[in-house]
mmCIF file of C-alpha atoms in Angstrom:
data_model
loop_
_atom_site.group_PDB
_atom_site.id
_atom_site.type_symbol
_atom_site.label_atom_id
_atom_site.label_comp_id
_atom_site.label_asym_id
_atom_site.label_seq_id
_atom_site.Cartn_x
_atom_site.Cartn_y
_atom_site.Cartn_z
ATOM 1 C CA ASP T 4 5.561 52.213 -96.970
ATOM 2 C CA THR T 5 2.818 51.010 -95.153
ATOM 3 C CA CYS T 6 3.905 48.577 -92.075
ATOM 4 C CA LEU T 7 1.844 45.358 -91.535
ATOM 5 C CA PRO T 8 1.221 43.479 -88.109
ATOM 6 C CA HIS T 9 2.975 40.175 -87.881
ATOM 7 C CA PRO T 10 1.071 37.269 -88.635
ATOM 8 C CA ALA T 11 1.326 35.992 -85.141
ATOM 9 C CA ALA T 12 -0.529 39.364 -83.132
ATOM 10 C CA THR T 13 -3.134 38.998 -85.875
ATOM 11 C CA ALA T 14 -3.956 35.612 -84.855
ATOM 12 C CA ARG T 15 -3.952 36.178 -80.677
ATOM 13 C CA PRO T 16 -7.262 37.714 -80.492
ATOM 14 C CA ALA T 17 -8.596 34.458 -82.504
ATOM 15 C CA MET T 18 -7.029 32.236 -80.412
ATOM 16 C CA PHE T 19 -8.168 34.051 -77.092
ATOM 17 C CA LYS T 20 -11.616 33.835 -78.431
ATOM 18 C CA ALA T 21 -11.427 30.041 -79.315
ATOM 19 C CA ALA T 22 -9.813 29.239 -75.751
ATOM 20 C CA LEU T 23 -12.464 31.306 -73.750
ATOM 21 C CA GLY T 24 -15.022 29.482 -75.902
ATOM 22 C CA LEU T 25 -13.977 26.210 -75.111
ATOM 23 C CA GLY T 26 -13.828 27.116 -70.833
ATOM 24 C CA VAL T 27 -17.466 27.948 -71.256
ATOM 25 C CA VAL T 28 -18.160 24.485 -72.859
ATOM 26 C CA ALA T 29 -15.792 22.592 -69.853
ATOM 27 C CA VAL T 30 -17.955 24.391 -67.831
ATOM 28 C CA LEU T 31 -21.320 24.002 -68.981
ATOM 29 C CA VAL T 32 -20.328 20.225 -69.013
ATOM 30 C CA GLY T 33 -19.043 20.502 -65.274
ATOM 31 C CA VAL T 34 -22.774 22.079 -64.723
ATOM 32 C CA LEU T 35 -24.543 18.640 -66.262
ATOM 33 C CA TYR T 36 -22.108 16.040 -64.833
ATOM 34 C CA VAL T 37 -19.628 17.087 -62.415
ATOM 35 C CA ASP T 38 -20.903 17.098 -58.571
ATOM 36 C CA ASN T 39 -19.145 19.978 -57.825
ATOM 37 C CA PRO T 40 -18.869 22.495 -60.648
ATOM 38 C CA SER T 41 -17.248 25.122 -58.679
ATOM 39 C CA GLU T 42 -14.276 23.274 -57.855
ATOM 40 C CA LEU T 43 -13.717 22.479 -61.369
ATOM 41 C CA LEU T 44 -13.836 26.271 -62.200
ATOM 42 C CA SER T 45 -11.549 27.223 -59.730
ATOM 43 C CA GLU T 46 -8.974 24.548 -60.912
ATOM 44 C CA LEU T 47 -9.669 26.402 -64.694
ATOM 45 C CA VAL T 48 -9.031 29.727 -63.656
ATOM 46 C CA GLY T 49 -6.030 28.465 -61.305
ATOM 47 C CA GLY T 50 -7.408 28.495 -57.874
ATOM 48 C CA GLY T 51 -6.343 26.405 -54.822
ATOM 49 C CA GLY T 52 -8.449 23.480 -55.017
ATOM 50 C CA GLY T 53 -6.127 20.757 -55.239
ATOM 51 C CA ASP T 54 -4.357 22.267 -51.964
ATOM 52 C CA LYS T 55 -7.700 22.074 -50.261
ATOM 53 C CA ALA T 56 -8.546 18.500 -51.043
ATOM 54 C CA SER T 57 -5.151 17.370 -50.041
ATOM 55 C CA SER T 58 -5.724 19.025 -46.713
ATOM 56 C CA SER T 59 -9.548 17.778 -46.289
ATOM 57 C CA SER T 60 -8.893 14.139 -47.054
ATOM 58 C CA SER T 61 -5.552 14.112 -44.821
ATOM 59 C CA SER T 62 -8.345 14.804 -41.629
ATOM 60 C CA SER T 63 -9.405 11.220 -41.730
ATOM 61 C CA SER T 64 -8.463 7.643 -42.477
ATOM 62 C CA SER T 65 -9.533 4.659 -42.998
ATOM 63 C CA HIS T 66 -11.062 2.460 -40.586
ATOM 64 C CA PRO T 67 -10.532 -1.356 -40.290
ATOM 65 C CA ASP T 68 -13.918 -2.110 -41.139
ATOM 66 C CA GLY T 69 -13.896 0.392 -44.582
ATOM 67 C CA ALA T 70 -15.570 3.527 -42.533
ATOM 68 C CA ALA T 71 -14.152 6.575 -42.206
ATOM 69 C CA SER T 72 -13.328 7.789 -39.059
ATOM 70 C CA SER T 73 -11.614 10.770 -37.401
ATOM 71 C CA SER T 74 -7.860 10.887 -36.600
ATOM 72 C CA SER T 75 -8.680 12.521 -32.929
ATOM 73 C CA SER T 76 -10.950 9.670 -31.885
ATOM 74 C CA SER T 77 -9.937 6.846 -29.692
ATOM 75 C CA SER T 78 -8.034 3.979 -31.091
ATOM 76 C CA SER T 79 -9.410 1.105 -28.548
ATOM 77 C CA SER T 80 -11.262 0.610 -25.399
ATOM 78 C CA SER T 81 -7.661 -0.572 -23.825
ATOM 79 C CA SER T 82 -5.661 1.711 -21.836
ATOM 80 C CA SER T 83 -3.181 1.592 -19.960
ATOM 81 C CA SER T 84 -1.477 3.580 -16.559
ATOM 82 C CA SER T 85 1.245 5.812 -16.777
ATOM 83 C CA SER T 86 3.650 2.901 -15.994
ATOM 84 C CA GLY T 87 2.520 1.102 -18.820
ATOM 85 C CA GLU T 88 0.328 -1.916 -16.770
ATOM 86 C CA ARG T 89 -2.436 -2.488 -18.903
ATOM 87 C CA LEU T 90 -6.099 -1.253 -17.304
ATOM 88 C CA PHE T 91 -9.491 -3.654 -17.937
ATOM 89 C CA THR T 92 -12.708 -2.617 -17.379
ATOM 90 C CA ALA T 93 -14.935 -4.920 -15.898
ATOM 91 C CA GLU T 94 -16.563 -5.765 -19.160
ATOM 92 C CA GLU T 95 -13.026 -6.759 -20.983
ATOM 93 C CA LEU T 96 -11.953 -8.696 -17.922
ATOM 94 C CA LYS T 97 -15.578 -10.739 -18.440
ATOM 95 C CA GLN T 98 -14.571 -12.033 -21.562
ATOM 96 C CA TYR T 99 -11.324 -14.139 -20.321
ATOM 97 C CA SER T 100 -12.880 -16.981 -18.719
ATOM 98 C CA GLY T 101 -14.299 -20.737 -19.939
ATOM 99 C CA ASP T 102 -13.196 -21.808 -23.041
ATOM 100 C CA ASN T 103 -11.086 -18.655 -23.619
ATOM 101 C CA PRO T 104 -7.823 -19.535 -24.201
ATOM 102 C CA LYS T 105 -6.492 -16.708 -21.991
ATOM 103 C CA LEU T 106 -7.701 -16.827 -18.515
ATOM 104 C CA LEU T 107 -7.566 -14.067 -16.116
ATOM 105 C CA VAL T 108 -8.304 -13.605 -12.413
ATOM 106 C CA ALA T 109 -8.546 -10.624 -10.579
ATOM 107 C CA VAL T 110 -7.828 -10.072 -6.608
ATOM 108 C CA LEU T 111 -7.603 -6.858 -5.043
ATOM 109 C CA GLY T 112 -7.710 -4.901 -8.226
ATOM 110 C CA GLU T 113 -4.781 -6.858 -9.411
ATOM 111 C CA VAL T 114 -5.087 -9.344 -12.438
ATOM 112 C CA TYR T 115 -3.249 -12.400 -13.321
ATOM 113 C CA ASP T 116 -2.947 -14.744 -16.279
ATOM 114 C CA VAL T 117 -3.835 -18.336 -14.721
ATOM 115 C CA SER T 118 -4.033 -19.807 -18.569
ATOM 116 C CA LYS T 119 -1.118 -22.306 -17.307
ATOM 117 C CA GLY T 120 -3.512 -23.985 -14.398
ATOM 118 C CA ARG T 121 -6.458 -24.250 -17.260
ATOM 119 C CA LYS T 122 -7.526 -27.438 -15.389
ATOM 120 C CA TYR T 123 -8.177 -25.888 -12.228
ATOM 121 C CA TYR T 124 -9.516 -22.216 -13.970
ATOM 122 C CA GLY T 125 -11.160 -23.158 -17.088
ATOM 123 C CA LYS T 126 -14.176 -24.261 -18.236
ATOM 124 C CA GLY T 127 -15.365 -27.592 -15.393
ATOM 125 C CA GLY T 128 -12.426 -26.378 -13.352
ATOM 126 C CA GLY T 129 -12.558 -26.399 -9.328
ATOM 127 C CA TYR T 130 -11.777 -22.975 -9.571
ATOM 128 C CA GLU T 131 -13.647 -21.284 -12.967
ATOM 129 C CA PHE T 132 -15.730 -19.033 -10.857
ATOM 130 C CA PHE T 133 -12.670 -16.832 -9.942
ATOM 131 C CA CYS T 134 -12.251 -16.160 -14.054
ATOM 132 C CA GLY T 135 -13.453 -12.717 -15.734
ATOM 133 C CA ARG T 136 -13.718 -11.382 -12.461
ATOM 134 C CA ASP T 137 -12.579 -9.823 -9.007
ATOM 135 C CA GLY T 138 -13.990 -11.750 -6.293
ATOM 136 C CA SER T 139 -11.716 -10.420 -3.378
ATOM 137 C CA ARG T 140 -14.557 -10.715 -0.809
ATOM 138 C CA ALA T 141 -14.916 -14.532 -1.589
ATOM 139 C CA PHE T 142 -11.357 -15.362 -1.014
ATOM 140 C CA LYS T 143 -11.971 -15.021 2.586
ATOM 141 C CA THR T 144 -15.692 -15.758 3.013
ATOM 142 C CA GLY T 145 -15.584 -18.925 1.011
ATOM 143 C CA ASP T 146 -19.079 -18.133 -0.521
ATOM 144 C CA PHE T 147 -18.722 -18.597 -4.419
ATOM 145 C CA SER T 148 -22.162 -17.830 -5.475
ATOM 146 C CA PRO T 149 -22.709 -14.803 -7.658
ATOM 147 C CA LYS T 150 -23.786 -12.621 -4.896
ATOM 148 C CA GLY T 151 -20.342 -13.522 -2.887
ATOM 149 C CA LEU T 152 -17.698 -13.188 -5.624
ATOM 150 C CA ILE T 153 -17.883 -9.517 -5.785
ATOM 151 C CA ALA T 154 -15.126 -6.734 -5.089
ATOM 152 C CA ASP T 155 -16.807 -5.587 -2.163
ATOM 153 C CA VAL T 156 -14.641 -5.445 1.190
ATOM 154 C CA SER T 157 -17.058 -3.319 2.814
ATOM 155 C CA GLY T 158 -17.889 -4.112 6.558
ATOM 156 C CA MET T 159 -14.873 -6.407 6.875
ATOM 157 C CA THR T 160 -11.827 -6.434 9.409
ATOM 158 C CA TYR T 161 -8.287 -6.112 9.109
ATOM 159 C CA GLU T 162 -8.079 -9.765 9.870
ATOM 160 C CA ASP T 163 -9.943 -10.470 6.612
ATOM 161 C CA TYR T 164 -8.175 -8.173 4.557
ATOM 162 C CA ALA T 165 -5.038 -9.910 5.409
ATOM 163 C CA ALA T 166 -6.041 -13.493 4.593
ATOM 164 C CA ILE T 167 -7.183 -11.789 1.114
ATOM 165 C CA GLU T 168 -4.026 -9.984 0.875
ATOM 166 C CA GLN T 169 -2.287 -13.581 1.085
ATOM 167 C CA TRP T 170 -4.352 -14.826 -1.954
ATOM 168 C CA ARG T 171 -2.806 -12.071 -4.083
ATOM 169 C CA LYS T 172 0.724 -12.904 -2.835
ATOM 170 C CA PHE T 173 -0.413 -16.314 -3.773
ATOM 171 C CA TYR T 174 -0.723 -15.322 -7.533
ATOM 172 C CA ALA T 175 2.142 -12.354 -7.536
ATOM 173 C CA ASP T 176 4.595 -15.118 -6.193
ATOM 174 C CA HIS T 177 3.539 -18.025 -8.144
ATOM 175 C CA LYS T 178 5.964 -19.573 -10.849
ATOM 176 C CA THR T 179 3.729 -20.347 -13.498
ATOM 177 C CA TYR T 180 0.518 -17.509 -13.092
ATOM 178 C CA THR T 181 2.042 -14.224 -14.462
ATOM 179 C CA PHE T 182 0.683 -10.241 -13.600
ATOM 180 C CA ALA T 183 -1.660 -9.281 -16.485
ATOM 181 C CA GLY T 184 -2.307 -5.488 -15.286
ATOM 182 C CA LYS T 185 -4.825 -4.148 -12.943
ATOM 183 C CA LEU T 186 -8.553 -3.341 -13.094
ATOM 184 C CA ILE T 187 -10.266 -0.526 -13.055
ATOM 185 C CA GLY T 188 -12.690 -0.591 -9.847
ATOM 186 C CA PRO T 189 -12.746 -0.127 -6.143
ATOM 187 C CA PHE T 190 -9.299 -0.684 -6.205
ATOM 188 C CA TYR T 191 -8.030 1.318 -8.780
ATOM 189 C CA ASP T 192 -8.636 4.188 -10.704
ATOM 190 C CA GLN T 193 -9.081 5.157 -14.113
ATOM 191 C CA ASN T 194 -5.613 6.277 -14.446
ATOM 192 C CA GLY T 195 -4.284 2.916 -12.491
ATOM 193 C CA GLN T 196 -3.815 4.723 -8.989
ATOM 194 C CA PRO T 197 -5.075 2.783 -5.883
ATOM 195 C CA THR T 198 -8.359 4.278 -4.501
ATOM 196 C CA GLU T 199 -9.180 4.605 -1.004
ATOM 197 C CA THR T 200 -10.438 1.581 -0.527
ATOM 198 C CA LEU T 201 -7.061 0.145 -1.598
ATOM 199 C CA GLN T 202 -5.401 2.022 0.881
ATOM 200 C CA ARG T 203 -7.635 1.518 3.427
ATOM 201 C CA VAL T 204 -7.137 -2.361 2.655
ATOM 202 C CA ARG T 205 -3.365 -1.890 3.398
ATOM 203 C CA HIS T 206 -3.185 0.043 6.398
ATOM 204 C CA GLY T 207 -5.421 -2.785 7.500
ATOM 205 C CA VAL T 208 -2.860 -5.717 6.399
ATOM 206 C CA LYS T 209 0.261 -3.360 8.126
ATOM 207 C CA GLU T 210 -1.876 -2.843 11.216
ATOM 208 C CA HIS T 211 -3.294 -6.935 11.550
ATOM 209 C CA ASP T 212 0.789 -7.973 10.778
ATOM 210 C CA GLN T 213 1.838 -5.944 13.645
ATOM 211 C CA PHE T 214 -0.894 -6.939 16.104
ATOM 212 C CA MET T 215 0.264 -10.733 15.204
ATOM 213 C CA GLU T 216 3.869 -9.731 15.973
ATOM 214 C CA LEU T 217 2.686 -8.406 19.340
ATOM 215 C CA GLN T 218 0.508 -11.475 19.572
ATOM 216 C CA ARG T 219 3.259 -14.144 18.921
ATOM 217 C CA ALA T 220 5.693 -12.022 21.330
ATOM 218 C CA GLN T 221 2.822 -12.122 24.273
ATOM 219 C CA GLU T 222 2.158 -15.804 23.530
ATOM 220 C CA GLN T 223 6.510 -16.278 24.479
ATOM 221 C CA LEU T 224 5.765 -15.006 27.906
ATOM 222 C CA PHE T 225 3.062 -17.613 28.907
ATOM 223 C CA THR T 226 2.438 -21.403 28.622
ATOM 224 C CA LYS T 227 -0.380 -22.262 26.014
ATOM 225 C CA CYS T 228 -2.981 -24.161 27.610
ATOM 226 C CA ASN T 229 -4.634 -27.565 27.046
ATOM 227 C CA SER T 230 -8.214 -27.393 25.856
ATOM 228 C CA ASN T 231 -11.195 -29.862 25.396
ATOM 229 C CA TRP T 232 -14.644 -29.488 24.316
ATOM 230 C CA SER T 233 -18.102 -31.515 23.741
ATOM 231 C CA GLN T 234 -21.264 -29.877 22.997
ATOM 232 C CA ALA T 235 -22.615 -31.884 25.993
ATOM 233 C CA GLU T 236 -19.996 -30.998 28.653
ATOM 234 C CA GLY T 237 -18.897 -27.598 27.072
ATOM 235 C CA GLY T 238 -15.225 -26.696 26.894
ATOM 236 C CA TYR T 239 -12.356 -26.840 29.345
ATOM 237 C CA VAL T 240 -8.843 -25.912 29.947
ATOM 238 C CA TRP T 241 -5.993 -26.935 32.175
ATOM 239 C CA CYS T 242 -2.063 -26.717 33.015
ATOM 240 C CA ALA T 243 0.601 -28.510 34.295
ATOM 241 C CA ASP T 244 1.463 -29.100 37.853
ATOM 242 C CA GLY T 245 2.219 -25.553 39.038
ATOM 243 C CA GLN T 246 0.590 -23.406 36.297
ATOM 244 C CA TYR T 247 -2.876 -21.651 36.120
ATOM 245 C CA PRO T 248 -5.155 -20.838 33.745
ATOM 246 C CA ARG T 249 -6.161 -17.259 32.926
ATOM 247 C CA LYS T 250 -7.969 -15.764 30.055
ATOM 248 C CA ALA T 251 -5.645 -13.273 28.218
ATOM 249 C CA ILE T 252 -7.075 -10.657 26.222
ATOM 250 C CA LEU T 253 -5.632 -8.506 23.688
ATOM 251 C CA ASP T 254 -7.332 -5.310 21.944
ATOM 252 C CA LYS T 255 -7.097 -5.605 17.949
ATOM 253 C CA PRO T 256 -6.136 -2.383 16.417
ATOM 254 C CA ASP T 257 -9.456 -2.522 14.321
ATOM 255 C CA GLY T 258 -11.934 -3.201 17.395
ATOM 256 C CA GLY T 259 -13.155 -5.958 19.059
ATOM 257 C CA VAL T 260 -10.660 -8.210 21.171
ATOM 258 C CA SER T 261 -8.603 -11.294 20.711
ATOM 259 C CA GLU T 262 -8.730 -13.904 23.615
ATOM 260 C CA ARG T 263 -6.350 -16.990 24.195
ATOM 261 C CA CYS T 264 -5.710 -19.050 27.264
ATOM 262 C CA ALA T 265 -2.748 -18.759 29.275
ATOM 263 C CA CYS T 266 -0.740 -20.881 31.936
ATOM 264 C CA LEU T 267 1.012 -18.571 34.492
ATOM 265 C CA THR T 268 3.263 -19.590 36.884
ATOM 266 C CA GLU T 269 2.637 -18.998 40.800
ATOM 267 C CA SER T 270 4.863 -16.050 40.626
ATOM 268 C CA GLN T 271 3.408 -14.667 37.778
ATOM 269 C CA LEU T 272 -0.034 -14.588 39.175
ATOM 270 C CA ASP T 273 0.727 -11.874 41.335
ATOM 271 C CA ASN T 274 3.492 -10.216 39.395
ATOM 272 C CA LYS T 275 2.682 -9.982 35.899
ATOM 273 C CA PRO T 276 5.547 -9.410 33.346
ATOM 274 C CA GLU T 277 6.466 -6.067 32.370
ATOM 275 C CA GLU T 278 6.281 -7.013 28.524
ATOM 276 C CA SER T 279 2.908 -8.328 29.018
ATOM 277 C CA THR T 280 0.054 -5.870 27.318
ATOM 278 C CA GLU T 281 -3.030 -8.545 28.059
ATOM 279 C CA ILE T 282 -5.533 -8.301 29.993
ATOM 280 C CA LEU T 283 -5.294 -11.400 32.898
ATOM 281 C CA LYS T 284 -8.486 -12.906 34.221
ATOM 282 C CA GLN T 285 -9.686 -15.639 35.803
ATOM 283 C CA TYR T 286 -12.199 -18.148 34.265
ATOM 284 C CA PRO T 287 -15.564 -17.500 35.893
ATOM 285 C CA GLY T 288 -16.031 -19.823 38.766
ATOM 286 C CA CYS T 289 -12.358 -20.697 38.668
ATOM 287 C CA ARG T 290 -10.328 -20.189 41.795
ATOM 288 C CA LYS T 291 -6.944 -18.673 41.761
ATOM 289 C CA LYS T 292 -4.900 -21.668 41.959
ATOM 290 C CA GLN T 293 -7.132 -24.199 40.343
ATOM 291 C CA LYS T 294 -5.332 -25.399 37.475
ATOM 292 C CA TYR T 295 -8.989 -26.850 35.740
ATOM 293 C CA CYS T 296 -11.451 -24.513 34.881
ATOM 294 C CA GLN T 297 -14.646 -24.499 32.478
ATOM 295 C CA SER T 298 -14.187 -22.095 29.682
ATOM 296 C CA VAL T 299 -17.215 -22.737 27.577
ATOM 297 C CA GLN T 300 -20.667 -23.416 29.060
ATOM 298 C CA PRO T 301 -22.171 -26.884 27.897
ATOM 299 C CA GLY T 302 -24.222 -26.166 24.867
ATOM 300 C CA ARG T 303 -22.469 -23.162 23.584
ATOM 301 C CA SER T 304 -19.992 -22.819 20.378
ATOM 302 C CA LYS T 305 -16.752 -24.627 20.338
ATOM 303 C CA SER T 306 -15.340 -21.261 18.904
ATOM 304 C CA THR T 307 -15.233 -19.450 22.426
ATOM 305 C CA THR T 308 -13.207 -22.226 23.729
ATOM 306 C CA HIS T 309 -9.093 -21.216 24.451
#
């Protein structure tokens, strides 16, 4: 008996040939109409194109404006310090002035929201020039021109630093104005850390405060003089009976001197109190026990009156 092959076995070569023919047609179609025929061929032969496409698409995300952007790019120009405080650039701060719903003022690098004081800081307000910038120098000098409204405090004294610090405290302690962050610039670096300039200012403020305490203590040792000044006659100082005027000079911590008029009793003329650190001098042309002395020559500035 002759053994005949199973019908299915004889059909396999024909089926394989038909499938192969369809594959060739599909490839030809892909070449003509598909942008990437190699990927199509890879799919037909069981390649890993699907995983590759998935991996590729996950490397980018859709930007809000519709453009694709890399996931490694920064999300915003704004930044924050390690403590979570917002860090402003000078360009960012500029927009918070005028008609902006939010109004920001910076002093010594600290940014404060003064929106609740719009009638003062908004457009047309008396202090609108302080918004959108750090005008630290102007808080002391009173120069509110563009050249004066700057953060540069170079060449200023410890006393100047202390005056600016008082304004910083004004905003920091205000009931309605709130802290909004720090400004990257002369006082804070890119990480929100104090710069050498800010450290110098803080040191100066501390030194000035200590000096003022010393000066107040010195003023308790001697009675304050009476004084008068006119452009024509100059300045005069005088004391009550039994006391005599002296120029009291105290060295400042950053150089220069502080001068005032002190009234000394007769015993203090020859026996200066041990607590006194001031240099005591007679006014030019004034006798040792003269109670009425000229302190400023006629035509001289009143600022030299003590």
